mmCIF file with all atom_site columns, C-alpha atoms and ligand atoms in Angstrom:
data_model
loop_
_atom_site.group_PDB
_atom_site.id
_atom_site.type_symbol
_atom_site.label_atom_id
_atom_site.label_alt_id
_atom_site.label_comp_id
_atom_site.label_asym_id
_atom_site.label_entity_id
_atom_site.label_seq_id
_atom_site.pdbx_PDB_ins_code
_atom_site.Cartn_x
_atom_site.Cartn_y
_atom_site.Cartn_z
_atom_site.occupancy
_atom_site.B_iso_or_equiv
_atom_site.pdbx_formal_charge
_atom_site.auth_seq_id
_atom_site.auth_comp_id
_atom_site.auth_asym_id
_atom_site.auth_atom_id
_atom_site.pdbx_PDB_model_num
ATOM   1   C  CA  . MET A 1 1   ? 1.298   51.383 14.713 1.00 0.00 ? 38  MET A CA  1
ATOM   2   C  CA  . LEU A 1 2   ? -1.930  52.344 13.079 1.00 0.00 ? 39  LEU A CA  1
ATOM   3   C  CA  . GLY A 1 3   ? -4.392  53.990 15.464 1.00 0.00 ? 40  GLY A CA  1
ATOM   4   C  CA  . VAL A 1 4   ? -7.255  51.868 14.219 1.00 0.00 ? 41  VAL A CA  1
ATOM   5   C  CA  . PRO A 1 5   ? -8.649  49.079 16.387 1.00 0.00 ? 42  PRO A CA  1
ATOM   6   C  CA  . LEU A 1 6   ? -8.675  45.767 14.606 1.00 0.00 ? 43  LEU A CA  1
ATOM   7   C  CA  . THR A 1 7   ? -10.927 42.962 15.774 1.00 0.00 ? 44  THR A CA  1
ATOM   8   C  CA  . LEU A 1 8   ? -9.250  39.699 14.983 1.00 0.00 ? 45  LEU A CA  1
ATOM   9   C  CA  . PRO A 1 9   ? -11.204 36.552 14.341 1.00 0.00 ? 46  PRO A CA  1
ATOM   10  C  CA  . PRO A 1 10  ? -10.622 33.806 16.945 1.00 0.00 ? 47  PRO A CA  1
ATOM   11  C  CA  . GLU A 1 11  ? -7.775  31.450 15.976 1.00 0.00 ? 48  GLU A CA  1
ATOM   12  C  CA  . ALA A 1 12  ? -8.594  27.770 16.050 1.00 0.00 ? 49  ALA A CA  1
ATOM   13  C  CA  . ARG A 1 13  ? -6.487  25.480 18.204 1.00 0.00 ? 50  ARG A CA  1
ATOM   14  C  CA  . PHE A 1 14  ? -6.363  21.770 17.547 1.00 0.00 ? 51  PHE A CA  1
ATOM   15  C  CA  . GLY A 1 15  ? -6.133  18.882 19.991 1.00 0.00 ? 52  GLY A CA  1
ATOM   16  C  CA  . SER A 1 16  ? -4.795  16.199 17.710 1.00 0.00 ? 53  SER A CA  1
ATOM   17  C  CA  . VAL A 1 17  ? -3.199  15.427 14.351 1.00 0.00 ? 54  VAL A CA  1
ATOM   18  C  CA  . ASP A 1 18  ? -6.541  14.074 13.205 1.00 0.00 ? 55  ASP A CA  1
ATOM   19  C  CA  . SER A 1 19  ? -8.312  17.353 13.937 1.00 0.00 ? 56  SER A CA  1
ATOM   20  C  CA  . VAL A 1 20  ? -5.629  19.215 11.978 1.00 0.00 ? 57  VAL A CA  1
ATOM   21  C  CA  . GLN A 1 21  ? -6.282  16.803 9.077  1.00 0.00 ? 58  GLN A CA  1
ATOM   22  C  CA  . ALA A 1 22  ? -10.050 17.465 9.268  1.00 0.00 ? 59  ALA A CA  1
ATOM   23  C  CA  . TYR A 1 23  ? -9.351  21.214 9.187  1.00 0.00 ? 60  TYR A CA  1
ATOM   24  C  CA  . VAL A 1 24  ? -6.982  20.919 6.197  1.00 0.00 ? 61  VAL A CA  1
ATOM   25  C  CA  . ASP A 1 25  ? -9.613  18.820 4.364  1.00 0.00 ? 62  ASP A CA  1
ATOM   26  C  CA  . ARG A 1 26  ? -12.171 21.581 4.947  1.00 0.00 ? 63  ARG A CA  1
ATOM   27  C  CA  . VAL A 1 27  ? -9.802  24.342 3.748  1.00 0.00 ? 64  VAL A CA  1
ATOM   28  C  CA  . LEU A 1 28  ? -8.370  22.683 0.675  1.00 0.00 ? 65  LEU A CA  1
ATOM   29  C  CA  . GLY A 1 29  ? -10.671 19.743 -0.004 1.00 0.00 ? 66  GLY A CA  1
ATOM   30  C  CA  . PRO A 1 30  ? -10.328 16.143 1.066  1.00 0.00 ? 67  PRO A CA  1
ATOM   31  C  CA  . GLY A 1 31  ? -7.070  14.411 0.101  1.00 0.00 ? 68  GLY A CA  1
ATOM   32  C  CA  . GLU A 1 32  ? -5.260  17.515 -1.142 1.00 0.00 ? 69  GLU A CA  1
ATOM   33  C  CA  . VAL A 1 33  ? -2.676  17.615 1.662  1.00 0.00 ? 70  VAL A CA  1
ATOM   34  C  CA  . ARG A 1 34  ? -1.969  14.888 4.196  1.00 0.00 ? 71  ARG A CA  1
ATOM   35  C  CA  . VAL A 1 35  ? -1.216  15.705 7.842  1.00 0.00 ? 72  VAL A CA  1
ATOM   36  C  CA  . ARG A 1 36  ? 1.194   13.488 9.779  1.00 0.00 ? 73  ARG A CA  1
ATOM   37  C  CA  . ALA A 1 37  ? 2.746   13.514 13.210 1.00 0.00 ? 74  ALA A CA  1
ATOM   38  C  CA  . ARG A 1 38  ? 6.407   14.349 13.468 1.00 0.00 ? 75  ARG A CA  1
ATOM   39  C  CA  . ALA A 1 39  ? 8.880   13.775 16.249 1.00 0.00 ? 76  ALA A CA  1
ATOM   40  C  CA  . GLY A 1 40  ? 10.066  16.626 18.455 1.00 0.00 ? 77  GLY A CA  1
ATOM   41  C  CA  . ALA A 1 41  ? 8.334   19.792 19.388 1.00 0.00 ? 78  ALA A CA  1
ATOM   42  C  CA  . THR A 1 42  ? 10.405  22.405 17.614 1.00 0.00 ? 79  THR A CA  1
ATOM   43  C  CA  . GLY A 1 43  ? 8.216   23.095 14.625 1.00 0.00 ? 80  GLY A CA  1
ATOM   44  C  CA  . ALA A 1 44  ? 5.803   22.146 11.899 1.00 0.00 ? 81  ALA A CA  1
ATOM   45  C  CA  . HIS A 1 45  ? 6.872   21.845 8.291  1.00 0.00 ? 82  HIS A CA  1
ATOM   46  C  CA  . TYR A 1 46  ? 5.612   21.270 4.766  1.00 0.00 ? 83  TYR A CA  1
ATOM   47  C  CA  . GLU A 1 47  ? 7.136   18.544 2.646  1.00 0.00 ? 84  GLU A CA  1
ATOM   48  C  CA  . ARG A 1 48  ? 6.571   16.201 -0.219 1.00 0.00 ? 85  ARG A CA  1
ATOM   49  C  CA  . GLY A 1 49  ? 6.252   12.768 1.304  1.00 0.00 ? 86  GLY A CA  1
ATOM   50  C  CA  . ALA A 1 50  ? 8.244   9.747  0.127  1.00 0.00 ? 87  ALA A CA  1
ATOM   51  C  CA  . ASP A 1 51  ? 5.261   8.965  -2.110 1.00 0.00 ? 88  ASP A CA  1
ATOM   52  C  CA  . ARG A 1 52  ? 5.345   12.623 -3.346 1.00 0.00 ? 89  ARG A CA  1
ATOM   53  C  CA  . ARG A 1 53  ? 2.103   13.448 -1.605 1.00 0.00 ? 90  ARG A CA  1
ATOM   54  C  CA  . PRO A 1 54  ? 2.102   16.988 -0.237 1.00 0.00 ? 91  PRO A CA  1
ATOM   55  C  CA  . THR A 1 55  ? 2.274   16.644 3.559  1.00 0.00 ? 92  THR A CA  1
ATOM   56  C  CA  . VAL A 1 56  ? 2.176   18.907 6.578  1.00 0.00 ? 93  VAL A CA  1
ATOM   57  C  CA  . ALA A 1 57  ? 4.064   17.469 9.553  1.00 0.00 ? 94  ALA A CA  1
ATOM   58  C  CA  . VAL A 1 58  ? 3.056   18.734 12.982 1.00 0.00 ? 95  VAL A CA  1
ATOM   59  C  CA  . PRO A 1 59  ? 4.475   17.869 16.406 1.00 0.00 ? 96  PRO A CA  1
ATOM   60  C  CA  . ALA A 1 60  ? 2.141   15.427 18.124 1.00 0.00 ? 97  ALA A CA  1
ATOM   61  C  CA  . GLY A 1 61  ? 3.386   15.382 21.687 1.00 0.00 ? 98  GLY A CA  1
ATOM   62  C  CA  . ARG A 1 62  ? 2.247   17.680 24.494 1.00 0.00 ? 99  ARG A CA  1
ATOM   63  C  CA  . ASP A 1 63  ? 5.354   19.859 24.103 1.00 0.00 ? 100 ASP A CA  1
ATOM   64  C  CA  . GLY A 1 64  ? 4.309   20.491 20.491 1.00 0.00 ? 101 GLY A CA  1
ATOM   65  C  CA  . ALA A 1 65  ? 0.812   21.740 21.361 1.00 0.00 ? 102 ALA A CA  1
ATOM   66  C  CA  . TRP A 1 66  ? 1.921   25.331 20.562 1.00 0.00 ? 103 TRP A CA  1
ATOM   67  C  CA  . ALA A 1 67  ? 2.105   24.316 16.863 1.00 0.00 ? 104 ALA A CA  1
ATOM   68  C  CA  . LEU A 1 68  ? -1.446  22.977 16.679 1.00 0.00 ? 105 LEU A CA  1
ATOM   69  C  CA  . ARG A 1 69  ? -2.779  26.422 15.884 1.00 0.00 ? 106 ARG A CA  1
ATOM   70  C  CA  . GLU A 1 70  ? -4.670  27.729 12.882 1.00 0.00 ? 107 GLU A CA  1
ATOM   71  C  CA  . LEU A 1 71  ? -2.020  30.304 11.832 1.00 0.00 ? 108 LEU A CA  1
ATOM   72  C  CA  . VAL A 1 72  ? 0.774   27.711 12.043 1.00 0.00 ? 109 VAL A CA  1
ATOM   73  C  CA  . VAL A 1 73  ? -1.236  25.263 9.923  1.00 0.00 ? 110 VAL A CA  1
ATOM   74  C  CA  . LEU A 1 74  ? -2.156  27.983 7.393  1.00 0.00 ? 111 LEU A CA  1
ATOM   75  C  CA  . HIS A 1 75  ? 1.520   28.970 7.233  1.00 0.00 ? 112 HIS A CA  1
ATOM   76  C  CA  . GLU A 1 76  ? 2.380   25.413 6.175  1.00 0.00 ? 113 GLU A CA  1
ATOM   77  C  CA  . LEU A 1 77  ? -0.551  25.326 3.714  1.00 0.00 ? 114 LEU A CA  1
ATOM   78  C  CA  . ALA A 1 78  ? 0.737   28.555 2.181  1.00 0.00 ? 115 ALA A CA  1
ATOM   79  C  CA  . HIS A 1 79  ? 3.901   26.638 1.261  1.00 0.00 ? 116 HIS A CA  1
ATOM   80  C  CA  . HIS A 1 80  ? 1.593   24.252 -0.647 1.00 0.00 ? 117 HIS A CA  1
ATOM   81  C  CA  . GLY A 1 81  ? -0.119  27.187 -2.412 1.00 0.00 ? 118 GLY A CA  1
ATOM   82  C  CA  . ALA A 1 82  ? 2.964   29.260 -3.146 1.00 0.00 ? 119 ALA A CA  1
ATOM   83  C  CA  . PRO A 1 83  ? 3.957   29.015 -6.825 1.00 0.00 ? 120 PRO A CA  1
ATOM   84  C  CA  . SER A 1 84  ? 7.520   27.708 -6.568 1.00 0.00 ? 121 SER A CA  1
ATOM   85  C  CA  . ASP A 1 85  ? 9.171   25.523 -3.959 1.00 0.00 ? 122 ASP A CA  1
ATOM   86  C  CA  . ALA A 1 86  ? 12.388  27.559 -3.945 1.00 0.00 ? 123 ALA A CA  1
ATOM   87  C  CA  . ALA A 1 87  ? 10.735  30.921 -3.307 1.00 0.00 ? 124 ALA A CA  1
ATOM   88  C  CA  . ALA A 1 88  ? 8.343   29.322 -0.886 1.00 0.00 ? 125 ALA A CA  1
ATOM   89  C  CA  . ALA A 1 89  ? 11.090  27.676 1.122  1.00 0.00 ? 126 ALA A CA  1
ATOM   90  C  CA  . ALA A 1 90  ? 12.795  31.015 1.557  1.00 0.00 ? 127 ALA A CA  1
ATOM   91  C  CA  . HIS A 1 91  ? 9.600   32.670 2.847  1.00 0.00 ? 128 HIS A CA  1
ATOM   92  C  CA  . GLY A 1 92  ? 9.987   35.154 -0.001 1.00 0.00 ? 129 GLY A CA  1
ATOM   93  C  CA  . PRO A 1 93  ? 7.356   37.543 -1.408 1.00 0.00 ? 130 PRO A CA  1
ATOM   94  C  CA  . GLU A 1 94  ? 5.447   34.790 -3.245 1.00 0.00 ? 131 GLU A CA  1
ATOM   95  C  CA  . PHE A 1 95  ? 5.148   32.866 -0.001 1.00 0.00 ? 132 PHE A CA  1
ATOM   96  C  CA  . THR A 1 96  ? 4.025   35.831 2.104  1.00 0.00 ? 133 THR A CA  1
ATOM   97  C  CA  . ALA A 1 97  ? 1.421   36.750 -0.527 1.00 0.00 ? 134 ALA A CA  1
ATOM   98  C  CA  . ALA A 1 98  ? 0.085   33.193 -0.475 1.00 0.00 ? 135 ALA A CA  1
ATOM   99  C  CA  . PHE A 1 99  ? -0.036  33.214 3.333  1.00 0.00 ? 136 PHE A CA  1
ATOM   100 C  CA  . VAL A 1 100 ? -1.833  36.572 3.571  1.00 0.00 ? 137 VAL A CA  1
ATOM   101 C  CA  . ASP A 1 101 ? -4.356  35.536 0.909  1.00 0.00 ? 138 ASP A CA  1
ATOM   102 C  CA  . LEU A 1 102 ? -5.057  32.193 2.567  1.00 0.00 ? 139 LEU A CA  1
ATOM   103 C  CA  . ALA A 1 103 ? -5.459  33.683 6.044  1.00 0.00 ? 140 ALA A CA  1
ATOM   104 C  CA  . ALA A 1 104 ? -7.832  36.321 4.674  1.00 0.00 ? 141 ALA A CA  1
ATOM   105 C  CA  . ARG A 1 105 ? -9.867  33.727 2.788  1.00 0.00 ? 142 ARG A CA  1
ATOM   106 C  CA  . VAL A 1 106 ? -10.123 31.209 5.616  1.00 0.00 ? 143 VAL A CA  1
ATOM   107 C  CA  . MET A 1 107 ? -10.091 33.304 8.786  1.00 0.00 ? 144 MET A CA  1
ATOM   108 C  CA  . GLY A 1 108 ? -11.494 36.568 7.442  1.00 0.00 ? 145 GLY A CA  1
ATOM   109 C  CA  . PRO A 1 109 ? -10.171 39.783 5.944  1.00 0.00 ? 146 PRO A CA  1
ATOM   110 C  CA  . GLU A 1 110 ? -9.086  41.111 9.367  1.00 0.00 ? 147 GLU A CA  1
ATOM   111 C  CA  . ALA A 1 111 ? -6.603  38.246 9.713  1.00 0.00 ? 148 ALA A CA  1
ATOM   112 C  CA  . GLY A 1 112 ? -5.109  39.043 6.304  1.00 0.00 ? 149 GLY A CA  1
ATOM   113 C  CA  . LEU A 1 113 ? -4.897  42.720 7.189  1.00 0.00 ? 150 LEU A CA  1
ATOM   114 C  CA  . ALA A 1 114 ? -3.223  41.956 10.526 1.00 0.00 ? 151 ALA A CA  1
ATOM   115 C  CA  . LEU A 1 115 ? -0.598  39.822 8.756  1.00 0.00 ? 152 LEU A CA  1
ATOM   116 C  CA  . ARG A 1 116 ? -0.009  42.600 6.208  1.00 0.00 ? 153 ARG A CA  1
ATOM   117 C  CA  . ILE A 1 117 ? 0.539   45.083 9.052  1.00 0.00 ? 154 ILE A CA  1
ATOM   118 C  CA  . VAL A 1 118 ? 2.945   42.747 10.851 1.00 0.00 ? 155 VAL A CA  1
ATOM   119 C  CA  . TYR A 1 119 ? 4.884   42.107 7.650  1.00 0.00 ? 156 TYR A CA  1
ATOM   120 C  CA  . ALA A 1 120 ? 4.993   45.821 6.760  1.00 0.00 ? 157 ALA A CA  1
ATOM   121 C  CA  . GLU A 1 121 ? 6.231   46.773 10.200 1.00 0.00 ? 158 GLU A CA  1
ATOM   122 C  CA  . SER A 1 122 ? 8.868   44.036 9.981  1.00 0.00 ? 159 SER A CA  1
ATOM   123 C  CA  . GLY A 1 123 ? 10.049  45.228 6.565  1.00 0.00 ? 160 GLY A CA  1
ATOM   124 C  CA  . VAL A 1 124 ? 8.975   42.017 4.844  1.00 0.00 ? 161 VAL A CA  1
ATOM   125 C  CA  . THR A 1 125 ? 7.982   42.301 1.176  1.00 0.00 ? 162 THR A CA  1
ATOM   126 C  CA  . ILE A 1 126 ? 4.668   40.808 0.151  1.00 0.00 ? 163 ILE A CA  1
ATOM   127 C  CA  . GLY A 1 127 ? 4.567   39.687 -3.458 1.00 0.00 ? 164 GLY A CA  1
HETATM 128 ZN ZN1 . ZN  B 2 .   ? 7.520   28.170 6.418  1.00 0.00 ? 292 ZN  B ZN1 1
#
């Protein structure tokens, strides 16, 4: 651990799929990525929809409330921003770089730094 106190920006939590969509529209611009509800509570994911529109699917039920958090949504949006689907799907260096950059840009540099520290301590390579 670094002996430097790090003040993290507050992480947004969302109450509905619509509020996640409004957030995504603010971050990326309206219409760039669609947000839809998915069944189950086990996770969120990024996909190309049947109509090829980039889509983030988030659990909509009460059990899925854990996923309606800013860092979870930004993680999925980093898949959208990462250069190649294959590397992004594997959470490789290109993906982690995109995630760190996005978190720093949207939440503030402290959030990007915190992610860098977590990745470094976990032995994850950032591209
Ligand atoms: Zn992922």
